[in-house]
mmCIF file of C-alpha atoms in Angstrom:
data_model
loop_
_atom_site.group_PDB
_atom_site.id
_atom_site.type_symbol
_atom_site.label_atom_id
_atom_site.label_comp_id
_atom_site.label_asym_id
_atom_site.label_seq_id
_atom_site.Cartn_x
_atom_site.Cartn_y
_atom_site.Cartn_z
ATOM 1 C CA UNK A 12 0.000 0.000 0.000
ATOM 2 C CA UNK A 13 2.122 2.813 -1.284
ATOM 3 C CA UNK A 14 -0.374 5.550 -0.433
ATOM 4 C CA UNK A 15 -0.356 4.667 3.272
ATOM 5 C CA UNK A 16 -4.081 3.966 3.419
ATOM 6 C CA UNK A 17 -5.183 1.193 5.740
ATOM 7 C CA UNK A 18 -7.193 -1.870 4.776
ATOM 8 C CA UNK A 19 -10.809 -2.415 5.824
ATOM 9 C CA UNK A 20 -12.890 -4.704 8.020
ATOM 10 C CA UNK A 21 -16.619 -5.202 8.408
ATOM 11 C CA UNK A 22 -18.812 -4.165 11.317
ATOM 12 C CA UNK A 23 -20.813 -7.295 12.050
ATOM 13 C CA UNK A 24 -22.338 -9.542 9.425
ATOM 14 C CA UNK A 25 -24.497 -6.836 7.861
ATOM 15 C CA UNK A 26 -22.664 -3.624 8.711
ATOM 16 C CA UNK A 27 -20.457 -1.352 6.615
ATOM 17 C CA UNK A 28 -16.825 -1.796 5.681
ATOM 18 C CA UNK A 29 -14.667 0.559 7.722
ATOM 19 C CA UNK A 30 -10.974 1.206 8.091
ATOM 20 C CA UNK A 31 -9.358 -1.589 10.081
ATOM 21 C CA UNK A 32 -8.319 1.063 12.599
ATOM 22 C CA UNK A 33 -10.748 3.667 13.903
ATOM 23 C CA UNK A 34 -10.231 6.888 15.813
ATOM 24 C CA UNK A 35 -11.217 7.451 19.425
ATOM 25 C CA UNK A 36 -12.270 11.091 19.590
ATOM 26 C CA UNK A 37 -12.914 11.584 23.305
ATOM 27 C CA UNK A 38 -9.603 13.264 24.092
ATOM 28 C CA UNK A 39 -10.026 15.937 21.439
ATOM 29 C CA UNK A 40 -11.819 18.136 23.932
ATOM 30 C CA UNK A 41 -12.454 15.998 27.001
ATOM 31 C CA UNK A 42 -10.748 13.818 29.570
ATOM 32 C CA UNK A 43 -7.047 14.254 28.828
ATOM 33 C CA UNK A 44 -6.398 17.812 29.922
ATOM 34 C CA UNK A 45 -5.866 20.873 27.693
ATOM 35 C CA UNK A 46 -6.273 20.378 23.939
ATOM 36 C CA UNK A 47 -5.728 22.321 20.731
ATOM 37 C CA UNK A 48 -8.921 22.490 18.653
ATOM 38 C CA UNK A 49 -7.088 23.268 15.406
ATOM 39 C CA UNK A 50 -4.722 20.331 15.868
ATOM 40 C CA UNK A 51 -7.666 18.052 16.635
ATOM 41 C CA UNK A 52 -9.459 19.149 13.460
ATOM 42 C CA UNK A 53 -6.310 18.516 11.440
ATOM 43 C CA UNK A 54 -6.081 15.077 13.048
ATOM 44 C CA UNK A 55 -9.601 14.213 11.919
ATOM 45 C CA UNK A 56 -8.802 15.204 8.339
ATOM 46 C CA UNK A 57 -5.491 13.350 8.260
ATOM 47 C CA UNK A 58 -7.118 10.218 9.650
ATOM 48 C CA UNK A 59 -9.660 10.230 6.845
ATOM 49 C CA UNK A 60 -6.911 10.652 4.238
ATOM 50 C CA UNK A 61 -5.267 7.528 5.643
ATOM 51 C CA UNK A 62 -8.429 5.445 5.395
ATOM 52 C CA UNK A 63 -9.749 5.816 8.946
ATOM 53 C CA UNK A 64 -13.527 5.919 8.594
ATOM 54 C CA UNK A 65 -14.900 4.834 12.008
ATOM 55 C CA UNK A 66 -15.026 7.793 14.409
ATOM 56 C CA UNK A 67 -15.963 7.080 18.017
ATOM 57 C CA UNK A 68 -17.592 9.509 20.445
ATOM 58 C CA UNK A 69 -20.259 9.459 23.196
ATOM 59 C CA UNK A 70 -22.806 11.799 24.696
ATOM 60 C CA UNK A 71 -20.983 11.549 28.027
ATOM 61 C CA UNK A 72 -17.759 13.065 26.681
ATOM 62 C CA UNK A 73 -17.944 16.620 27.940
ATOM 63 C CA UNK A 74 -21.722 16.388 28.425
ATOM 64 C CA UNK A 75 -22.248 16.401 24.664
ATOM 65 C CA UNK A 76 -19.472 18.822 23.774
ATOM 66 C CA UNK A 77 -17.433 16.150 22.019
ATOM 67 C CA UNK A 78 -20.344 15.386 19.691
ATOM 68 C CA UNK A 79 -20.770 19.118 18.978
ATOM 69 C CA UNK A 80 -17.056 19.488 18.252
ATOM 70 C CA UNK A 81 -17.115 16.625 15.745
ATOM 71 C CA UNK A 82 -20.290 17.731 13.981
ATOM 72 C CA UNK A 83 -18.720 20.053 11.355
ATOM 73 C CA UNK A 84 -16.241 17.357 10.312
ATOM 74 C CA UNK A 85 -18.978 14.746 10.055
ATOM 75 C CA UNK A 86 -21.200 17.044 8.007
ATOM 76 C CA UNK A 87 -18.356 17.860 5.605
ATOM 77 C CA UNK A 88 -17.619 14.159 5.050
ATOM 78 C CA UNK A 89 -20.967 12.527 5.754
ATOM 79 C CA UNK A 90 -20.753 9.951 2.975
ATOM 80 C CA UNK A 91 -17.189 8.971 3.883
ATOM 81 C CA UNK A 92 -17.419 8.448 7.642
ATOM 82 C CA UNK A 93 -19.141 6.019 9.997
ATOM 83 C CA UNK A 94 -20.332 7.832 13.118
ATOM 84 C CA UNK A 95 -20.356 5.851 16.358
ATOM 85 C CA UNK A 96 -21.763 7.394 19.508
ATOM 86 C CA UNK A 97 -23.128 6.066 22.787
ATOM 87 C CA UNK A 98 -25.762 6.555 25.473
ATOM 88 C CA UNK A 99 -26.187 5.389 29.088
ATOM 89 C CA UNK A 100 -24.118 7.736 31.288
ATOM 90 C CA UNK A 101 -26.687 10.293 32.407
ATOM 91 C CA UNK A 102 -26.136 13.481 34.391
ATOM 92 C CA UNK A 103 -28.319 13.543 37.521
ATOM 93 C CA UNK A 104 -30.133 16.891 37.854
ATOM 94 C CA UNK A 105 -28.992 17.382 41.456
ATOM 95 C CA UNK A 106 -25.258 16.919 40.737
ATOM 96 C CA UNK A 107 -23.812 17.777 37.296
ATOM 97 C CA UNK A 108 -20.410 16.376 38.306
ATOM 98 C CA UNK A 109 -21.754 12.808 38.591
ATOM 99 C CA UNK A 110 -22.828 10.175 36.062
ATOM 100 C CA UNK A 111 -25.454 7.507 36.573
ATOM 101 C CA UNK A 112 -26.167 4.571 34.286
ATOM 102 C CA UNK A 113 -29.533 4.543 32.559
ATOM 103 C CA UNK A 114 -30.717 1.913 30.091
ATOM 104 C CA UNK A 115 -34.471 2.481 30.417
ATOM 105 C CA UNK A 116 -36.453 3.006 27.185
ATOM 106 C CA UNK A 117 -37.587 6.600 27.873
ATOM 107 C CA UNK A 118 -34.001 7.648 28.519
ATOM 108 C CA UNK A 119 -32.715 5.884 25.389
ATOM 109 C CA UNK A 120 -35.207 7.821 23.263
ATOM 110 C CA UNK A 121 -34.283 11.078 24.952
ATOM 111 C CA UNK A 122 -30.573 10.380 24.483
ATOM 112 C CA UNK A 123 -30.750 9.509 20.786
ATOM 113 C CA UNK A 124 -32.691 12.661 19.960
ATOM 114 C CA UNK A 125 -30.146 14.766 21.848
ATOM 115 C CA UNK A 126 -27.216 13.117 20.059
ATOM 116 C CA UNK A 127 -28.834 13.533 16.646
ATOM 117 C CA UNK A 128 -29.306 17.221 17.382
ATOM 118 C CA UNK A 129 -25.745 17.780 18.633
ATOM 119 C CA UNK A 130 -24.231 15.836 15.733
ATOM 120 C CA UNK A 131 -26.643 17.581 13.337
ATOM 121 C CA UNK A 132 -27.250 14.408 11.337
ATOM 122 C CA UNK A 133 -30.364 12.486 10.347
ATOM 123 C CA UNK A 134 -29.088 9.070 11.392
ATOM 124 C CA UNK A 135 -26.390 7.588 13.632
ATOM 125 C CA UNK A 136 -24.429 4.815 11.920
ATOM 126 C CA UNK A 137 -23.499 2.822 15.048
ATOM 127 C CA UNK A 138 -25.304 3.424 18.336
ATOM 128 C CA UNK A 139 -23.827 1.858 21.462
ATOM 129 C CA UNK A 140 -25.124 1.189 24.916
ATOM 130 C CA UNK A 141 -22.134 2.692 26.757
ATOM 131 C CA UNK A 142 -22.566 0.853 30.066
ATOM 132 C CA UNK A 143 -24.980 -1.745 31.386
ATOM 133 C CA UNK A 144 -27.639 -1.066 34.028
ATOM 134 C CA UNK A 145 -28.262 -4.523 35.469
ATOM 135 C CA UNK A 146 -31.604 -3.375 36.867
ATOM 136 C CA UNK A 147 -33.073 -3.062 33.368
ATOM 137 C CA UNK A 148 -33.452 -6.262 31.320
ATOM 138 C CA UNK A 149 -31.085 -6.025 28.391
ATOM 139 C CA UNK A 150 -33.820 -7.372 26.120
ATOM 140 C CA UNK A 151 -35.906 -4.313 27.000
ATOM 141 C CA UNK A 152 -33.085 -1.876 26.284
ATOM 142 C CA UNK A 153 -32.059 -3.505 23.022
ATOM 143 C CA UNK A 154 -35.703 -3.773 22.017
ATOM 144 C CA UNK A 155 -35.933 0.009 22.220
ATOM 145 C CA UNK A 156 -32.653 0.380 20.318
ATOM 146 C CA UNK A 157 -34.068 -1.912 17.628
ATOM 147 C CA UNK A 158 -37.083 0.387 17.339
ATOM 148 C CA UNK A 159 -34.674 3.241 16.602
ATOM 149 C CA UNK A 160 -33.296 1.198 13.697
ATOM 150 C CA UNK A 161 -36.768 0.593 12.310
ATOM 151 C CA UNK A 162 -37.547 4.295 12.661
ATOM 152 C CA UNK A 163 -34.446 5.241 10.649
ATOM 153 C CA UNK A 164 -32.684 7.088 13.491
ATOM 154 C CA UNK A 165 -29.941 4.470 13.867
ATOM 155 C CA UNK A 166 -28.405 2.071 11.337
ATOM 156 C CA UNK A 167 -26.551 -0.475 13.475
ATOM 157 C CA UNK A 168 -26.399 -1.399 17.161
ATOM 158 C CA UNK A 169 -23.430 -1.800 19.473
ATOM 159 C CA UNK A 170 -22.792 -2.638 23.109
ATOM 160 C CA UNK A 171 -19.899 -1.616 25.336
ATOM 161 C CA UNK A 172 -18.480 -3.551 28.295
ATOM 162 C CA UNK A 173 -21.062 -6.334 28.244
ATOM 163 C CA UNK A 174 -20.592 -9.928 29.313
ATOM 164 C CA UNK A 175 -20.861 -12.878 26.947
ATOM 165 C CA UNK A 176 -24.276 -13.721 28.378
ATOM 166 C CA UNK A 177 -25.498 -10.171 27.900
ATOM 167 C CA UNK A 178 -24.240 -10.174 24.325
ATOM 168 C CA UNK A 179 -26.097 -13.400 23.549
ATOM 169 C CA UNK A 180 -29.315 -12.063 25.099
ATOM 170 C CA UNK A 181 -29.047 -8.790 23.181
ATOM 171 C CA UNK A 182 -28.215 -10.441 19.863
ATOM 172 C CA UNK A 183 -31.333 -12.613 20.178
ATOM 173 C CA UNK A 184 -33.427 -9.415 20.127
ATOM 174 C CA UNK A 185 -31.602 -7.628 17.306
ATOM 175 C CA UNK A 186 -28.273 -8.219 15.512
ATOM 176 C CA UNK A 187 -25.382 -6.520 17.281
ATOM 177 C CA UNK A 188 -22.764 -5.176 14.890
ATOM 178 C CA UNK A 189 -20.013 -4.379 17.389
ATOM 179 C CA UNK A 190 -18.968 -4.907 20.971
ATOM 180 C CA UNK A 191 -16.607 -2.314 22.354
ATOM 181 C CA UNK A 192 -14.344 -3.254 25.244
ATOM 182 C CA UNK A 193 -10.909 -2.361 26.516
ATOM 183 C CA UNK A 194 -8.381 -4.700 24.918
ATOM 184 C CA UNK A 195 -4.629 -4.233 24.931
ATOM 185 C CA UNK A 196 -1.378 -5.816 26.058
ATOM 186 C CA UNK A 197 -2.366 -4.636 29.551
ATOM 187 C CA UNK A 198 -6.067 -5.601 29.450
ATOM 188 C CA UNK A 199 -7.017 -9.041 28.190
ATOM 189 C CA UNK A 200 -9.905 -10.133 30.418
ATOM 190 C CA UNK A 201 -12.386 -10.178 27.520
ATOM 191 C CA UNK A 202 -10.528 -13.025 25.815
ATOM 192 C CA UNK A 203 -12.028 -15.597 28.193
ATOM 193 C CA UNK A 204 -15.730 -15.146 27.406
ATOM 194 C CA UNK A 205 -16.583 -12.023 25.409
ATOM 195 C CA UNK A 206 -14.306 -12.626 22.435
ATOM 196 C CA UNK A 207 -15.512 -16.216 21.866
ATOM 197 C CA UNK A 208 -19.132 -15.035 22.090
ATOM 198 C CA UNK A 209 -18.497 -12.248 19.578
ATOM 199 C CA UNK A 210 -16.817 -14.702 17.204
ATOM 200 C CA UNK A 211 -19.735 -17.135 17.488
ATOM 201 C CA UNK A 212 -22.309 -14.423 16.776
ATOM 202 C CA UNK A 213 -20.459 -12.636 13.966
ATOM 203 C CA UNK A 214 -19.902 -9.489 16.031
ATOM 204 C CA UNK A 215 -16.929 -7.214 15.427
ATOM 205 C CA UNK A 216 -14.752 -6.413 18.441
ATOM 206 C CA UNK A 217 -13.929 -2.707 18.700
ATOM 207 C CA UNK A 218 -10.940 -2.376 21.028
ATOM 208 C CA UNK A 219 -10.836 0.856 22.986
ATOM 209 C CA UNK A 220 -7.692 2.031 24.797
ATOM 210 C CA UNK A 221 -5.465 -0.343 22.779
ATOM 211 C CA UNK A 222 -2.529 1.810 23.901
ATOM 212 C CA UNK A 223 -3.383 1.413 27.577
ATOM 213 C CA UNK A 224 -4.621 5.028 27.719
ATOM 214 C CA UNK A 225 -1.218 6.137 26.491
ATOM 215 C CA UNK A 226 0.866 4.197 28.996
ATOM 216 C CA UNK A 227 1.864 1.669 26.333
ATOM 217 C CA UNK A 228 3.439 4.446 24.279
ATOM 218 C CA UNK A 229 5.835 5.329 27.087
ATOM 219 C CA UNK A 230 4.634 8.926 26.934
ATOM 220 C CA UNK A 231 4.141 9.096 30.689
ATOM 221 C CA UNK A 232 5.478 7.070 33.596
ATOM 222 C CA UNK A 233 2.912 7.807 36.293
ATOM 223 C CA UNK A 234 -0.208 9.838 37.017
ATOM 224 C CA UNK A 235 2.008 12.551 38.486
ATOM 225 C CA UNK A 236 3.234 13.325 34.956
ATOM 226 C CA UNK A 237 -0.304 14.214 33.827
ATOM 227 C CA UNK A 238 -2.138 17.532 34.022
ATOM 228 C CA UNK A 239 -4.564 18.178 36.868
ATOM 229 C CA UNK A 240 -7.575 17.811 34.576
ATOM 230 C CA UNK A 241 -6.559 14.405 33.234
ATOM 231 C CA UNK A 242 -8.914 11.654 34.390
ATOM 232 C CA UNK A 243 -6.106 9.087 34.239
ATOM 233 C CA UNK A 244 -4.793 10.540 37.490
ATOM 234 C CA UNK A 245 -7.578 8.582 39.210
ATOM 235 C CA UNK A 246 -6.891 5.221 37.588
ATOM 236 C CA UNK A 247 -5.187 2.566 39.735
ATOM 237 C CA UNK A 248 -2.648 1.437 37.151
ATOM 238 C CA UNK A 249 -1.016 4.824 36.870
ATOM 239 C CA UNK A 250 -0.517 5.697 40.528
ATOM 240 C CA UNK A 251 2.154 4.960 43.119
ATOM 241 C CA UNK A 252 3.837 1.577 43.144
ATOM 242 C CA UNK A 253 1.504 0.292 40.421
ATOM 243 C CA UNK A 254 2.883 2.782 37.916
ATOM 244 C CA UNK A 255 6.475 1.813 38.652
ATOM 245 C CA UNK A 256 5.711 -1.905 38.380
ATOM 246 C CA UNK A 257 3.816 -1.461 35.137
ATOM 247 C CA UNK A 258 6.530 0.708 33.640
ATOM 248 C CA UNK A 259 8.950 -2.196 33.936
ATOM 249 C CA UNK A 260 6.603 -4.309 31.807
ATOM 250 C CA UNK A 261 7.334 -2.145 28.777
ATOM 251 C CA UNK A 262 10.868 -3.505 28.378
ATOM 252 C CA UNK A 263 10.061 -6.452 26.068
ATOM 253 C CA UNK A 264 7.858 -4.144 23.977
ATOM 254 C CA UNK A 265 10.770 -1.735 23.617
ATOM 255 C CA UNK A 266 13.073 -4.546 22.496
ATOM 256 C CA UNK A 267 10.614 -5.678 19.825
ATOM 257 C CA UNK A 268 10.052 -2.080 18.733
ATOM 258 C CA UNK A 269 13.785 -1.645 18.199
ATOM 259 C CA UNK A 270 13.914 -4.792 16.062
ATOM 260 C CA UNK A 271 11.137 -3.426 13.834
ATOM 261 C CA UNK A 272 12.458 0.152 13.795
ATOM 262 C CA UNK A 273 9.080 1.093 15.270
ATOM 263 C CA UNK A 274 7.737 2.915 18.292
ATOM 264 C CA UNK A 275 6.564 1.159 21.436
ATOM 265 C CA UNK A 276 3.021 2.256 20.687
ATOM 266 C CA UNK A 277 3.175 0.773 17.190
ATOM 267 C CA UNK A 278 4.080 -2.620 18.616
ATOM 268 C CA UNK A 279 1.166 -2.428 21.055
ATOM 269 C CA UNK A 280 -1.179 -1.613 18.166
ATOM 270 C CA UNK A 281 0.307 -4.300 15.920
ATOM 271 C CA UNK A 282 -0.406 -6.803 18.716
ATOM 272 C CA UNK A 283 -4.007 -5.600 18.903
ATOM 273 C CA UNK A 284 -4.474 -5.944 15.164
ATOM 274 C CA UNK A 285 -3.065 -9.467 15.140
ATOM 275 C CA UNK A 286 -5.712 -10.584 17.619
ATOM 276 C CA UNK A 287 -8.092 -10.676 14.654
ATOM 277 C CA UNK A 288 -6.307 -13.628 13.060
ATOM 278 C CA UNK A 289 -5.439 -15.234 16.381
ATOM 279 C CA UNK A 290 -9.051 -15.215 17.608
ATOM 280 C CA UNK A 291 -10.861 -15.482 14.289
ATOM 281 C CA UNK A 292 -12.999 -12.355 14.266
ATOM 282 C CA UNK A 293 -12.772 -8.762 12.990
ATOM 283 C CA UNK A 294 -10.942 -6.494 15.456
ATOM 284 C CA UNK A 295 -10.897 -2.729 15.025
ATOM 285 C CA UNK A 296 -8.723 -0.858 17.541
ATOM 286 C CA UNK A 297 -9.695 2.784 18.075
ATOM 287 C CA UNK A 298 -6.624 4.531 19.514
ATOM 288 C CA UNK A 299 -7.259 8.145 20.406
ATOM 289 C CA UNK A 300 -5.019 11.031 19.505
ATOM 290 C CA UNK A 301 -5.238 14.717 18.679
ATOM 291 C CA UNK A 302 -2.067 15.012 16.583
ATOM 292 C CA UNK A 303 -1.857 14.264 12.838
ATOM 293 C CA UNK A 304 1.618 12.791 13.269
ATOM 294 C CA UNK A 305 0.274 10.275 15.786
ATOM 295 C CA UNK A 306 -2.468 9.176 13.387
ATOM 296 C CA UNK A 307 0.219 8.528 10.793
ATOM 297 C CA UNK A 308 2.226 6.538 13.335
ATOM 298 C CA UNK A 309 -0.792 4.583 14.544
ATOM 299 C CA UNK A 310 -2.085 3.625 11.115
ATOM 300 C CA UNK A 311 1.403 2.556 10.048
ATOM 301 C CA UNK A 312 1.203 -0.052 12.824
ATOM 302 C CA UNK A 313 -1.389 -1.945 10.746
ATOM 303 C CA UNK A 314 1.473 -2.980 8.463
ATOM 304 C CA UNK A 315 3.681 -4.448 11.202
ATOM 305 C CA UNK A 316 3.517 -8.237 11.551
ATOM 306 C CA UNK A 317 4.852 -9.719 14.763
ATOM 307 C CA UNK A 318 6.495 -13.141 14.733
ATOM 308 C CA UNK A 319 5.320 -16.041 16.877
ATOM 309 C CA UNK A 320 8.391 -15.592 19.065
ATOM 310 C CA UNK A 321 7.600 -11.912 19.548
ATOM 311 C CA UNK A 322 3.989 -12.667 20.414
ATOM 312 C CA UNK A 323 5.251 -15.201 22.964
ATOM 313 C CA UNK A 324 7.397 -12.519 24.584
ATOM 314 C CA UNK A 325 4.396 -10.213 24.852
ATOM 315 C CA UNK A 326 1.938 -12.843 26.037
ATOM 316 C CA UNK A 327 2.841 -12.827 29.791
ATOM 317 C CA UNK A 328 2.579 -9.046 30.220
ATOM 318 C CA UNK A 329 -1.124 -8.726 31.030
ATOM 319 C CA UNK A 330 -0.974 -11.203 33.905
ATOM 320 C CA UNK A 331 1.718 -9.091 35.575
ATOM 321 C CA UNK A 332 -0.076 -5.747 35.402
ATOM 322 C CA UNK A 333 -0.562 -4.090 38.792
ATOM 323 C CA UNK A 334 -3.952 -2.514 39.470
ATOM 324 C CA UNK A 335 -7.354 -2.783 37.840
ATOM 325 C CA UNK A 336 -8.230 -0.826 34.716
ATOM 326 C CA UNK A 337 -10.900 1.066 36.695
ATOM 327 C CA UNK A 338 -11.223 1.815 40.389
ATOM 328 C CA UNK A 339 -14.720 0.275 40.243
ATOM 329 C CA UNK A 340 -14.811 -2.755 37.968
ATOM 330 C CA UNK A 341 -18.550 -3.313 38.508
ATOM 331 C CA UNK A 342 -19.260 -1.335 35.350
ATOM 332 C CA UNK A 343 -17.076 -3.538 33.140
ATOM 333 C CA UNK A 344 -17.756 -6.942 31.651
ATOM 334 C CA UNK A 345 -14.983 -8.444 33.783
ATOM 335 C CA UNK A 346 -16.678 -7.150 36.913
ATOM 336 C CA UNK A 347 -19.842 -9.110 36.089
ATOM 337 C CA UNK A 348 -18.546 -12.303 34.441
#
C-alpha cells in the first residue's frame, strides 16, 4: 500500500466496511487535559486521508461537547465516515459532576434525539449502549434500540463492556454489529468469554484504549506526569507503586520495537491488530489522539507483523499488570462475568 491507506474490516455480518483502525475522539476536547482544537481538526482530516472511517464519540464526553465538536467534520464528510456514539451515562439533575447509568427506554429515546441534534445528522451509523444497568433487562433496552433502527434514526447497534451472556441475550433481540471493550497488552480479560461469544455471533470487536490510555506508548510514567484535569490521574494502574511496576513491563515491547524500527506504541497496536487472526474475528482498535503525526504513526502499525516468538514474549505481560483498569470494575464486563 504505497499511499499509506489502511485496509478495511466489516462491522458485524451486515454492517459497513470501515478502516481496520478507527479513531477514538474523546480526548479531542475531554478527559485528557488541555487540547488544541485546530490540531484536533487537522487530526480528523489526516485520519480520513489515511483510510480511517470509524469515528468514536459518546454523549458523556464533555456532556455532549465532544459530539458538537465533531459535527462540522462529520457534516463535511458525511458519505465517507461512519459515526459511532453512545448513550447510558446520564447526568443527575442534582449533581452535574456525577454520572449515573440509565438503560431504560424513555431515557434511550431522549438520548438519541439529543445526540442527533448535537451531531446535526439524520441518522447515527453505530449506536452503542455505553454501560450496562443490570436493573433493566437487556432485552428491553435492546428492544428500544431496535425500534430506533426501524424508525431510521440508527443504522446499526453496538454494546460496550457487556458480558458474553449479555451479548447473547441482546443479539437474540436484534443483531449486534459491534462490541466495544478495553483490549490491549495490559487488558485481556475479555478473551475468556466475550471474544468467543463475539466470534460465534459474527460481532466485530472494537478495542478501545489499545494503547493502555497512552501508557503503552511510554509517553508518561505515572499519574504525576499528567495535568490536573486528566482523568487518568484517578486510575489505579497509573498511581504509586503500580505505575512503577507497570513501567517495567514495557521492556520487552521496547526490544521488539527496536527490532522493527518502530515505536513502542506501534508494537502495542500491531499486537491488537493481530488478535483478529489469532481469535478469528474482525478487530478494530480505536486509539485516540489529537495530533496528525500520531495518526500517521498509529495507522502505520497496521502494516507491522509480529512473529510467533515476539507474540510469545508479549503474552505474559497482562498477567503481571498491577492494578485494575478502573477503580470500580462493577461497570465492566470483567466485573460481572
